[in-house]
PDB file of C-alpha atoms and ligand atoms in Angstrom:
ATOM      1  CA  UNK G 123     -20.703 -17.392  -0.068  1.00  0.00           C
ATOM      2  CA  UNK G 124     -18.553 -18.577   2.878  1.00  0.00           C
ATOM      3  CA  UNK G 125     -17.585 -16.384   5.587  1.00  0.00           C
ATOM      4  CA  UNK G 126     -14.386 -14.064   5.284  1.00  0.00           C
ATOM      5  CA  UNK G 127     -11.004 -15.719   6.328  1.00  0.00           C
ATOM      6  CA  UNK G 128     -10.133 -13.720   9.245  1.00  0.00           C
ATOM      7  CA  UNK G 129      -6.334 -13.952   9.199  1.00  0.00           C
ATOM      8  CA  UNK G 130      -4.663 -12.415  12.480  1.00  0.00           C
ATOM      9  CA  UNK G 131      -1.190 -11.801  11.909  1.00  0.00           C
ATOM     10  CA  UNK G 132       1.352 -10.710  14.751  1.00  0.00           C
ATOM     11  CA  UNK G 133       4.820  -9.942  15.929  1.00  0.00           C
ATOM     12  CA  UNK G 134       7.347  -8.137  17.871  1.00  0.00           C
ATOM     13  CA  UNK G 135       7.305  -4.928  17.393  1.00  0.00           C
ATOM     14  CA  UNK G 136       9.507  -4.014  13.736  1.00  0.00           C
ATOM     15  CA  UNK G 137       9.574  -7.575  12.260  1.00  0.00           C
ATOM     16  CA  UNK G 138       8.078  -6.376   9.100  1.00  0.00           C
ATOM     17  CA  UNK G 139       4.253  -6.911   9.696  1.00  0.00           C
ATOM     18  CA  UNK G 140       2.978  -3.809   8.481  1.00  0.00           C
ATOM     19  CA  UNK G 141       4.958  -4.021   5.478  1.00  0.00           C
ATOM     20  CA  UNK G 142       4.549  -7.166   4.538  1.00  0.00           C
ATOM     21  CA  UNK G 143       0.227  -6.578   5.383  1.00  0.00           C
ATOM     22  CA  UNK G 144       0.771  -3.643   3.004  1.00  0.00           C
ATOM     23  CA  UNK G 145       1.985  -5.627   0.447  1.00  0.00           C
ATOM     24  CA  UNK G 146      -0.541  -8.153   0.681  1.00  0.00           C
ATOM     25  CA  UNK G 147      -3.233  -5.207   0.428  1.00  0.00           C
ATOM     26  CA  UNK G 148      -1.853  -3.896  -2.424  1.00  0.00           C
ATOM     27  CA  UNK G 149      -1.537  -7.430  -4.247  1.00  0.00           C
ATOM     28  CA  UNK G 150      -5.064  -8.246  -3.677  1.00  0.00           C
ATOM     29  CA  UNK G 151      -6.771  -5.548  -3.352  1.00  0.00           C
ATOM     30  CA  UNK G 152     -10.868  -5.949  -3.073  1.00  0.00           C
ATOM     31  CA  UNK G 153     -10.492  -9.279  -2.262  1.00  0.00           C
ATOM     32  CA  UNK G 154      -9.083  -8.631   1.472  1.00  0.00           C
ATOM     33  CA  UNK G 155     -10.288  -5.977   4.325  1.00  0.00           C
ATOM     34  CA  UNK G 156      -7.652  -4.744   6.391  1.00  0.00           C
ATOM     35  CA  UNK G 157      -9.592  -4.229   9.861  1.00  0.00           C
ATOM     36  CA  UNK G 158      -8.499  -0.879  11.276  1.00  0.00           C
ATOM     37  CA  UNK G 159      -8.070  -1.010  14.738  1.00  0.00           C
ATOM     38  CA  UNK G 160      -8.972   2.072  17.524  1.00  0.00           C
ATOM     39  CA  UNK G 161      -5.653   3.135  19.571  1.00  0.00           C
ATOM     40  CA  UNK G 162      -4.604   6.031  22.161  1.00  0.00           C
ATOM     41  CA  UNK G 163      -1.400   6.049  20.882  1.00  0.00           C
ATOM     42  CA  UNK G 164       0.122   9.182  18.646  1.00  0.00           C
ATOM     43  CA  UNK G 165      -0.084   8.839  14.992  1.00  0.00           C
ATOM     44  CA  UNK G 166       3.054   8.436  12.755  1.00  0.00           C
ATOM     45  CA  UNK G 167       4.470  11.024  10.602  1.00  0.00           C
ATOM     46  CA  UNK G 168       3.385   8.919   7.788  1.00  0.00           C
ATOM     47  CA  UNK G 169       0.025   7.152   9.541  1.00  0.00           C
ATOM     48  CA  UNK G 170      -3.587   8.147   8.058  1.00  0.00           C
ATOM     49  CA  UNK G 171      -6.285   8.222  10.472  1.00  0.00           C
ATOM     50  CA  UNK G 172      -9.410   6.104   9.105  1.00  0.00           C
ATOM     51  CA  UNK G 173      -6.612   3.844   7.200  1.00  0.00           C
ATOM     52  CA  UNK G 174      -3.919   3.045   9.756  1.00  0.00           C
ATOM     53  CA  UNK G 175      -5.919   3.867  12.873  1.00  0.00           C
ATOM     54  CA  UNK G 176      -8.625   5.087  14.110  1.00  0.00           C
ATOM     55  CA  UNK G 177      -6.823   7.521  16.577  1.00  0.00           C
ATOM     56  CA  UNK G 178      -8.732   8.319  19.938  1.00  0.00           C
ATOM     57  CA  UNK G 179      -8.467   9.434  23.343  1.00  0.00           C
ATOM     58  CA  UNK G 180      -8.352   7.342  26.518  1.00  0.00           C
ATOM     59  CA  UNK G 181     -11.615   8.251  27.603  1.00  0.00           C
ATOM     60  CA  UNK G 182     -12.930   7.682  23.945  1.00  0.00           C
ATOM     61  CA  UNK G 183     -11.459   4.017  23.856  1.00  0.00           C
ATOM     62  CA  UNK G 184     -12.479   3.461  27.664  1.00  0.00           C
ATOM     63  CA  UNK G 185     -15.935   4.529  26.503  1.00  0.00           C
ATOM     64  CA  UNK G 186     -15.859   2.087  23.762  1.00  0.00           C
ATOM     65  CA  UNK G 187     -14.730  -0.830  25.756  1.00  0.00           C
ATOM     66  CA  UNK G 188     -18.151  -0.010  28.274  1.00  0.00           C
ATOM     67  CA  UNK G 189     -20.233   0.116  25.164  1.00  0.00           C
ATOM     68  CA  UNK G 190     -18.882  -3.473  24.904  1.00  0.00           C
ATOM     69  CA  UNK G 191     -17.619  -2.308  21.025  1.00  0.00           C
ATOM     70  CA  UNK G 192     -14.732  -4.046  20.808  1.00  0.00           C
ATOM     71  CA  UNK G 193     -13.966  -7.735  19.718  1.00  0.00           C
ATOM     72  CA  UNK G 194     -10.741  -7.696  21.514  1.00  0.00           C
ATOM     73  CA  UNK G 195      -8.852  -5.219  22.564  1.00  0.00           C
ATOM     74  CA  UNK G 196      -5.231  -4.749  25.130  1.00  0.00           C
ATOM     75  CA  UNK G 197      -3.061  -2.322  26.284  1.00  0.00           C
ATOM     76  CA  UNK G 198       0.361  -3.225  24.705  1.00  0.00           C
ATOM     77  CA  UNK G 199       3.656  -1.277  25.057  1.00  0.00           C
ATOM     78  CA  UNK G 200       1.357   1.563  26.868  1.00  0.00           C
ATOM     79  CA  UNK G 201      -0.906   2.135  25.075  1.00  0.00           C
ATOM     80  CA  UNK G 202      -4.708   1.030  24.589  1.00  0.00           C
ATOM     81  CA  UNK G 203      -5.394  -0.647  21.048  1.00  0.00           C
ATOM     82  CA  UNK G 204      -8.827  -2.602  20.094  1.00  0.00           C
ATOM     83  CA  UNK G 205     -10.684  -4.164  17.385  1.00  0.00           C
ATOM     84  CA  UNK G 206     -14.052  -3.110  16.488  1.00  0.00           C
ATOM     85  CA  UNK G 207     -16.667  -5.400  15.853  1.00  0.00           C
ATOM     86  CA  UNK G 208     -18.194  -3.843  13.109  1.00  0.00           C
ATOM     87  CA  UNK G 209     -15.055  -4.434  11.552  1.00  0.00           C
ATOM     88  CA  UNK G 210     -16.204  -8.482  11.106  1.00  0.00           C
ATOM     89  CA  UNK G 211     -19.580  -7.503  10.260  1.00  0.00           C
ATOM     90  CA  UNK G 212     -18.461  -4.663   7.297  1.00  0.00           C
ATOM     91  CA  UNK G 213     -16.555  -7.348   6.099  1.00  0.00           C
ATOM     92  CA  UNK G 214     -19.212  -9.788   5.616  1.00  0.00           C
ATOM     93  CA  UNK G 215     -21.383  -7.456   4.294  1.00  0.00           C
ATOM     94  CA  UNK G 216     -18.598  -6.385   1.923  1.00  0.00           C
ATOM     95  CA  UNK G 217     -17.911 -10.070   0.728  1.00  0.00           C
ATOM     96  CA  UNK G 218     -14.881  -9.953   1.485  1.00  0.00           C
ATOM     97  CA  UNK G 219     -12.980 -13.449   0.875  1.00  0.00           C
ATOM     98  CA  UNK G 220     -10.726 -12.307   3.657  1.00  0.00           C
ATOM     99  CA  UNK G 221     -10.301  -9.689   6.822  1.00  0.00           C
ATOM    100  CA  UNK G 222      -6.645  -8.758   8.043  1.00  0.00           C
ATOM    101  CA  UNK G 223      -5.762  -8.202  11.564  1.00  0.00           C
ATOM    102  CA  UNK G 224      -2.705  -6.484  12.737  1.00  0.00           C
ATOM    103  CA  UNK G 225      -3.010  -7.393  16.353  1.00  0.00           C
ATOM    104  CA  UNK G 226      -0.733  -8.283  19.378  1.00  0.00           C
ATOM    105  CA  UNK G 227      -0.906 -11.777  20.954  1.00  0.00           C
ATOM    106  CA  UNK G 228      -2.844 -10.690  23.490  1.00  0.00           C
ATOM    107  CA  UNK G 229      -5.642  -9.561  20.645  1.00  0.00           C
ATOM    108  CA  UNK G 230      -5.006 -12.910  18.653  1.00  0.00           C
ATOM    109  CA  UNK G 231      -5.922 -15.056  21.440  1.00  0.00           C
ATOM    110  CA  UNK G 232      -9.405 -12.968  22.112  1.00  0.00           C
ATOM    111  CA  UNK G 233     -10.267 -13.477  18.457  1.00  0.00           C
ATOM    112  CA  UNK G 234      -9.513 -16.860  18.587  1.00  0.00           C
ATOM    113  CA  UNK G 235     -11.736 -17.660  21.702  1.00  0.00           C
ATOM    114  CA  UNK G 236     -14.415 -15.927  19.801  1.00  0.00           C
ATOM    115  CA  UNK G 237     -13.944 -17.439  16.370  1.00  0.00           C
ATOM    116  CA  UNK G 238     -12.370 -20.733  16.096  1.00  0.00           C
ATOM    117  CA  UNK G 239     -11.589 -20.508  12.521  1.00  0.00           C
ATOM    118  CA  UNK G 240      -9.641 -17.708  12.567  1.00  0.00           C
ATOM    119  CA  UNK G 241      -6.121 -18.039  11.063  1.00  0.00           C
ATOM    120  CA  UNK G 242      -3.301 -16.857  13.017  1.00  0.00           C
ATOM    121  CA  UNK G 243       0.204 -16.260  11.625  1.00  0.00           C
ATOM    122  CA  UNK G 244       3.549 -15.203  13.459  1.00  0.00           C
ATOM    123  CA  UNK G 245       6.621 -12.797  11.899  1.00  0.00           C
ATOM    124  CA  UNK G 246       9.460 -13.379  13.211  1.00  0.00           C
ATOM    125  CA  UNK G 247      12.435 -11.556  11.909  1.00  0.00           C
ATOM    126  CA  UNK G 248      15.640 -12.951  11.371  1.00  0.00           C
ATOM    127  CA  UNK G 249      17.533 -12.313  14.223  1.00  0.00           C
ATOM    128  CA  UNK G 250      17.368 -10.073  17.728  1.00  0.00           C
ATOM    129  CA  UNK G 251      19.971  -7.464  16.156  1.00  0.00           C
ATOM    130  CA  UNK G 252      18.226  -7.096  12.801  1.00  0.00           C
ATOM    131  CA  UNK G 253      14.955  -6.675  14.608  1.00  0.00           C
ATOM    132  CA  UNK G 254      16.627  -3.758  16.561  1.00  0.00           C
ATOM    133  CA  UNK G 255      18.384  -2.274  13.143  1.00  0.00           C
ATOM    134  CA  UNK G 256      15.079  -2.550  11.562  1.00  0.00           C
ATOM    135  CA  UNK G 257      13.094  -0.392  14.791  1.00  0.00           C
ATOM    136  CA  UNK G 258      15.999   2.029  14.523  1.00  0.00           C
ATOM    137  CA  UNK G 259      16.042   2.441  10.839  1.00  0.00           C
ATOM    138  CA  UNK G 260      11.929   2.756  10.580  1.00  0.00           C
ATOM    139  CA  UNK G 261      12.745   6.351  12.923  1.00  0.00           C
ATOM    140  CA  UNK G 262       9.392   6.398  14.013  1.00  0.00           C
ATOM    141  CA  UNK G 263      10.123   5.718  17.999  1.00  0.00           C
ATOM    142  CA  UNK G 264      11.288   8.104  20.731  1.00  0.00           C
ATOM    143  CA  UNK G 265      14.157   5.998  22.825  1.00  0.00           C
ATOM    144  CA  UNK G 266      12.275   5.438  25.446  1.00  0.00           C
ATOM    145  CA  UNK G 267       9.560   4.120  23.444  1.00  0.00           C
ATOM    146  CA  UNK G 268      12.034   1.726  21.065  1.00  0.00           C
ATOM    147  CA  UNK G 269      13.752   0.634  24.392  1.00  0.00           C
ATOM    148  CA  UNK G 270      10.560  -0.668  25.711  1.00  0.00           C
ATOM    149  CA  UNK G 271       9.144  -2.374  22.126  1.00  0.00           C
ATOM    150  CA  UNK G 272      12.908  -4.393  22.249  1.00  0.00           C
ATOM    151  CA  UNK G 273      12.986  -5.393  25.535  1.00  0.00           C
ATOM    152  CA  UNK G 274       9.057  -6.899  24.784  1.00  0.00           C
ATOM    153  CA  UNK G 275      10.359  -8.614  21.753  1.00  0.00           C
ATOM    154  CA  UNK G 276      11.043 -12.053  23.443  1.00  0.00           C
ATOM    155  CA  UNK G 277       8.245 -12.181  25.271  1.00  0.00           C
ATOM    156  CA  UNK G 278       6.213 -11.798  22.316  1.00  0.00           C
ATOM    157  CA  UNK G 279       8.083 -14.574  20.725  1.00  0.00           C
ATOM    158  CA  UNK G 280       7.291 -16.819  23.225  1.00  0.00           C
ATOM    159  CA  UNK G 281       3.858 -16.626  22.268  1.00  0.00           C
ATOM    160  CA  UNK G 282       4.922 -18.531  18.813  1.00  0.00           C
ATOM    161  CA  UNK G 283       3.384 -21.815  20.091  1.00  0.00           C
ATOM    162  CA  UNK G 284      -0.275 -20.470  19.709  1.00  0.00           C
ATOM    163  CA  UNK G 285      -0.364 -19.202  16.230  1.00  0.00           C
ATOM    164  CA  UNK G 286      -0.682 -21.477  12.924  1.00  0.00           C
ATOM    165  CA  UNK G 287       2.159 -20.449  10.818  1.00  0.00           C
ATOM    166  CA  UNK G 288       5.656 -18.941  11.135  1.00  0.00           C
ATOM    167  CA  UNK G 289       6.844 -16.980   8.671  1.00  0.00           C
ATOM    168  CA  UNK G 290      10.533 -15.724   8.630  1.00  0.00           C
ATOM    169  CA  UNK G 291      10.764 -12.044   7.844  1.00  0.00           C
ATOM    170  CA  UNK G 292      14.012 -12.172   6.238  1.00  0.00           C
ATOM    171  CA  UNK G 293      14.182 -11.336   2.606  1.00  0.00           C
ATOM    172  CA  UNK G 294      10.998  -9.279   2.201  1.00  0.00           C
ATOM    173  CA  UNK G 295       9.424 -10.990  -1.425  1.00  0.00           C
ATOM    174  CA  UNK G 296      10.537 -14.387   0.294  1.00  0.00           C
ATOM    175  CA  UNK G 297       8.287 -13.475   3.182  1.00  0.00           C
ATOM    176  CA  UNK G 298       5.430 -11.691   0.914  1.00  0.00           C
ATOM    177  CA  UNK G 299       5.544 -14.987  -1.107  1.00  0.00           C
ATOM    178  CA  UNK G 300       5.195 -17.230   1.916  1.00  0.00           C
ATOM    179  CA  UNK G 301       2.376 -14.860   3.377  1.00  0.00           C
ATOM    180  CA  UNK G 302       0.340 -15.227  -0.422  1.00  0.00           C
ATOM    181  CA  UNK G 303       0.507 -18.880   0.179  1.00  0.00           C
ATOM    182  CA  UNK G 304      -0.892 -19.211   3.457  1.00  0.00           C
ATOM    183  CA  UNK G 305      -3.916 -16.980   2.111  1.00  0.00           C
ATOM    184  CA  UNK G 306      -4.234 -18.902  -0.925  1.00  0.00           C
ATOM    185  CA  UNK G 307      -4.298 -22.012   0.798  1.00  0.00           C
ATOM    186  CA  UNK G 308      -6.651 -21.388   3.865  1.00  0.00           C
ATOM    187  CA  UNK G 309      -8.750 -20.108   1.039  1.00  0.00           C
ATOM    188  CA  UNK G 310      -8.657 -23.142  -0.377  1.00  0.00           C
ATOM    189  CA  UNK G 311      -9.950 -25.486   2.497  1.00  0.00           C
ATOM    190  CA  UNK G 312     -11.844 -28.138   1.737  1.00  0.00           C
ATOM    191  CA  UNK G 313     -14.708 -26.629   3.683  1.00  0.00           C
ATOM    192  CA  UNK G 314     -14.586 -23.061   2.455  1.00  0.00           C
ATOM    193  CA  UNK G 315     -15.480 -25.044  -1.489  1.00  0.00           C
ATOM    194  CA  UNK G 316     -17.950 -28.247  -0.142  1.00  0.00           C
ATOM    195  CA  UNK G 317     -20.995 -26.066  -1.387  1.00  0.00           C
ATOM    196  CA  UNK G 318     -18.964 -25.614  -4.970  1.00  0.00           C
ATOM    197  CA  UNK G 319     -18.647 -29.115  -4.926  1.00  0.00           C
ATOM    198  CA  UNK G 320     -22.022 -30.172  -3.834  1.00  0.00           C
ATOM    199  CA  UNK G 321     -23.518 -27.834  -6.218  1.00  0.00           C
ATOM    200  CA  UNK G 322     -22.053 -29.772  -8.872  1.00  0.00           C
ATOM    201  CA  UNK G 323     -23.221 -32.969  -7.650  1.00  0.00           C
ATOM    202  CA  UNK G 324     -26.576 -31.494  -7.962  1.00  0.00           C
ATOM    203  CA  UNK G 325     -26.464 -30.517 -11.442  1.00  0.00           C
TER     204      UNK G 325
HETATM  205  P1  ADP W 506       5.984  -3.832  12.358  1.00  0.00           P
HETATM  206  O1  ADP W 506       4.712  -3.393  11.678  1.00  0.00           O
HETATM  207  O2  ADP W 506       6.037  -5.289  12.594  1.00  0.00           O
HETATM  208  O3  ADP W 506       6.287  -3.035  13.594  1.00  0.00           O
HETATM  209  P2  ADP W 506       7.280  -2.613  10.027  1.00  0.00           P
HETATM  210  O4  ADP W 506       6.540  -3.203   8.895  1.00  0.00           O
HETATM  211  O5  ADP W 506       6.986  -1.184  10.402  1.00  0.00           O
HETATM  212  O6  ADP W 506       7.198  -3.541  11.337  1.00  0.00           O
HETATM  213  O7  ADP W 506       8.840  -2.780   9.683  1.00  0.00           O
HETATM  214  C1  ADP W 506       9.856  -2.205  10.514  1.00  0.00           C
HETATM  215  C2  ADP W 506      10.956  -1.621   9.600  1.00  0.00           C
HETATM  216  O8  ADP W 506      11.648  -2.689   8.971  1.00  0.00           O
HETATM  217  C3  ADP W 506      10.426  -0.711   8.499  1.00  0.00           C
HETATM  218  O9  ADP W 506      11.301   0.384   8.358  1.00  0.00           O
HETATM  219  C4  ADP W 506      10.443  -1.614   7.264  1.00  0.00           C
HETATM  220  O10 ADP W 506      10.636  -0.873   6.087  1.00  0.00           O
HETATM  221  C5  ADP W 506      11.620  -2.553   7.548  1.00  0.00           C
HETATM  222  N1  ADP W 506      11.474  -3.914   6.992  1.00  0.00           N
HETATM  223  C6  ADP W 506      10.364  -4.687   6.963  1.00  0.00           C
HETATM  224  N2  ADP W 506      10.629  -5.884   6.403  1.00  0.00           N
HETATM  225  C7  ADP W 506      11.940  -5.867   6.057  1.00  0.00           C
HETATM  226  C8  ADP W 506      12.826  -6.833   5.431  1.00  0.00           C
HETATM  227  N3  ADP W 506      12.410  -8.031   5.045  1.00  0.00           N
HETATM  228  N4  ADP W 506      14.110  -6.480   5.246  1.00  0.00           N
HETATM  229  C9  ADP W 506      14.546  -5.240   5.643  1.00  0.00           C
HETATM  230  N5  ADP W 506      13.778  -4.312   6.223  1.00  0.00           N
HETATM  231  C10 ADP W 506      12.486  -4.616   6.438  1.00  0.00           C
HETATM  232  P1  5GP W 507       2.102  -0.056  16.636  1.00  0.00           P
HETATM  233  O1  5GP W 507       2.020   0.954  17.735  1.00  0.00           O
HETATM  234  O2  5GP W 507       3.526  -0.405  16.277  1.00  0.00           O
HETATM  235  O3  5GP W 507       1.253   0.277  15.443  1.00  0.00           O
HETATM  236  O4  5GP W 507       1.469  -1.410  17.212  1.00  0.00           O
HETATM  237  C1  5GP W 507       1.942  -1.945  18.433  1.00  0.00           C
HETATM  238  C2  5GP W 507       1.340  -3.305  18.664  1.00  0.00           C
HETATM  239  O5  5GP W 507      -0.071  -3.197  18.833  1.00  0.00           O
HETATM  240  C3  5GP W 507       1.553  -4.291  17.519  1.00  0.00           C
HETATM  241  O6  5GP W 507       1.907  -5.545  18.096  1.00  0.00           O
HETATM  242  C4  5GP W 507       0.211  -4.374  16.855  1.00  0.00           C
HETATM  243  O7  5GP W 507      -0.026  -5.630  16.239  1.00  0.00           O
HETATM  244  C5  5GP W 507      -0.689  -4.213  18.066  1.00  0.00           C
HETATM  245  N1  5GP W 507      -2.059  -3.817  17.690  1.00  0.00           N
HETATM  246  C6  5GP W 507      -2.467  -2.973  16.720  1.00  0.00           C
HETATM  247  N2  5GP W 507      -3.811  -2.904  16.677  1.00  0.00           N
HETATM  248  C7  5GP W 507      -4.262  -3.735  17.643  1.00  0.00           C
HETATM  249  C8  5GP W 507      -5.573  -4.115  18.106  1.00  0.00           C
HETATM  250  O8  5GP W 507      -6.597  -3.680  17.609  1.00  0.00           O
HETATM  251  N3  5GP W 507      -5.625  -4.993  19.127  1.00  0.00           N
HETATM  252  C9  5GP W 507      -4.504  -5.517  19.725  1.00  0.00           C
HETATM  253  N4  5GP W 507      -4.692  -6.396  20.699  1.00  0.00           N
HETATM  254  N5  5GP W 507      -3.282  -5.196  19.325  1.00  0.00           N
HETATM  255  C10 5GP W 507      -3.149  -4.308  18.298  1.00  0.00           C
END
């Protein structure tokens, strides 16, 4: 069996991404891991620990990074998020056909350095405005903390150049259907298959 796709998918903060990873979860199910990263930051109303995060204190995280844990991991809008290694490994182990990760750009570009063959996709949402509409209307930010997610949005953007695919978070099943594709098809490389096909030359 090959190794898991590892599929890193980013964006500005409130572009959709942990919807539309949700979605993708849900759809197909067994088949993908989501890797669950570490963070300092607070949970969510609506956040499980173990599921969404693994939630844990500075000194925790700091601890980790000495222990040389981590994969990748970055401070972004504050706070301390990271990516365990044992996240790649449980995955394998699983046989998993593919591991999610919900990272920033910062986190994308460590994985990448590590793992060549990683597959990294970029949300984008529609517009500037909507992106704000949708941070407001998720309510999960204090106004300090939504000010300072907006004001990083472009500057995440400008990070499009390094990731594989864009994908357009306007209309949500658009998006979902676009995301399903990409999956389907890096599933499909030619490489992922050669030992179907040489098996069949053997027979
Ligand atoms: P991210 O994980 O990128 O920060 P979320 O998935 O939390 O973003 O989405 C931010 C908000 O926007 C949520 O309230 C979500 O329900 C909403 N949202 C996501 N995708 C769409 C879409 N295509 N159209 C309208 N609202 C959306
Ligand atoms: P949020 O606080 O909205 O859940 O996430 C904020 C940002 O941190 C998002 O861009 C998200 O992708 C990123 N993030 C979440 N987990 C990790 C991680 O393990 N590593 C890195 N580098 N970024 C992460």
């Amino acid at each position: 069996m090959s190794d898991p796709l590892l599929l890193i998918i980013s964006s500005p903060s409130g572009a959709g991404k942990t919807t539309l990873t949700r979605r993708l979860l849900q759809q197909l199910g067994q088949e993908l891991r989501f890797s669950v990263s570490h963070t300092t930051r607070t949970p969510r109303r609506t956040e499980v620990a173990g599921q969404d995060y693994h939630f844990v204190d500075p000194d925790t995280f700091r601890a980790m990074v000495a222990e040389e844990r981590f994969a990748e991991w970055a401070e972004v809008h504050g706070n301390l998020y990271g990516t365990c290694m044992s996240e790649i490994d449980d995955a394998r182990r699983e046989g998993r056909r593919a591991l999610l990760f919900d990272v920033d750009y910062q986190g994308a570009r460590q994985i990448k350095a590590k793992i060549p063959a990683a597959v990294g996709v970029f949300i984008l949402p529609p517009s500037l405005s909507e992106l704000r509409a949708r941070l407001e209307g998720r309510g999960t930010e204090s106004p300090e903390s939504l000010e300072r997610r907006f004001a990083k949005a472009k500057e995440e953007i400008e990070h499009y150049p390094f990731f594989d695919y864009l994908v357009v978070n306007d209309d949500l099943n658009r998006a979902h259907a676009e995301l399903h594709g990409i999956v389907h098809g890096e599933l499909c490389r030619r490489w992922r298959l050669a030992d179907r096909a040489e098996a069949l030359l053997r027979e």
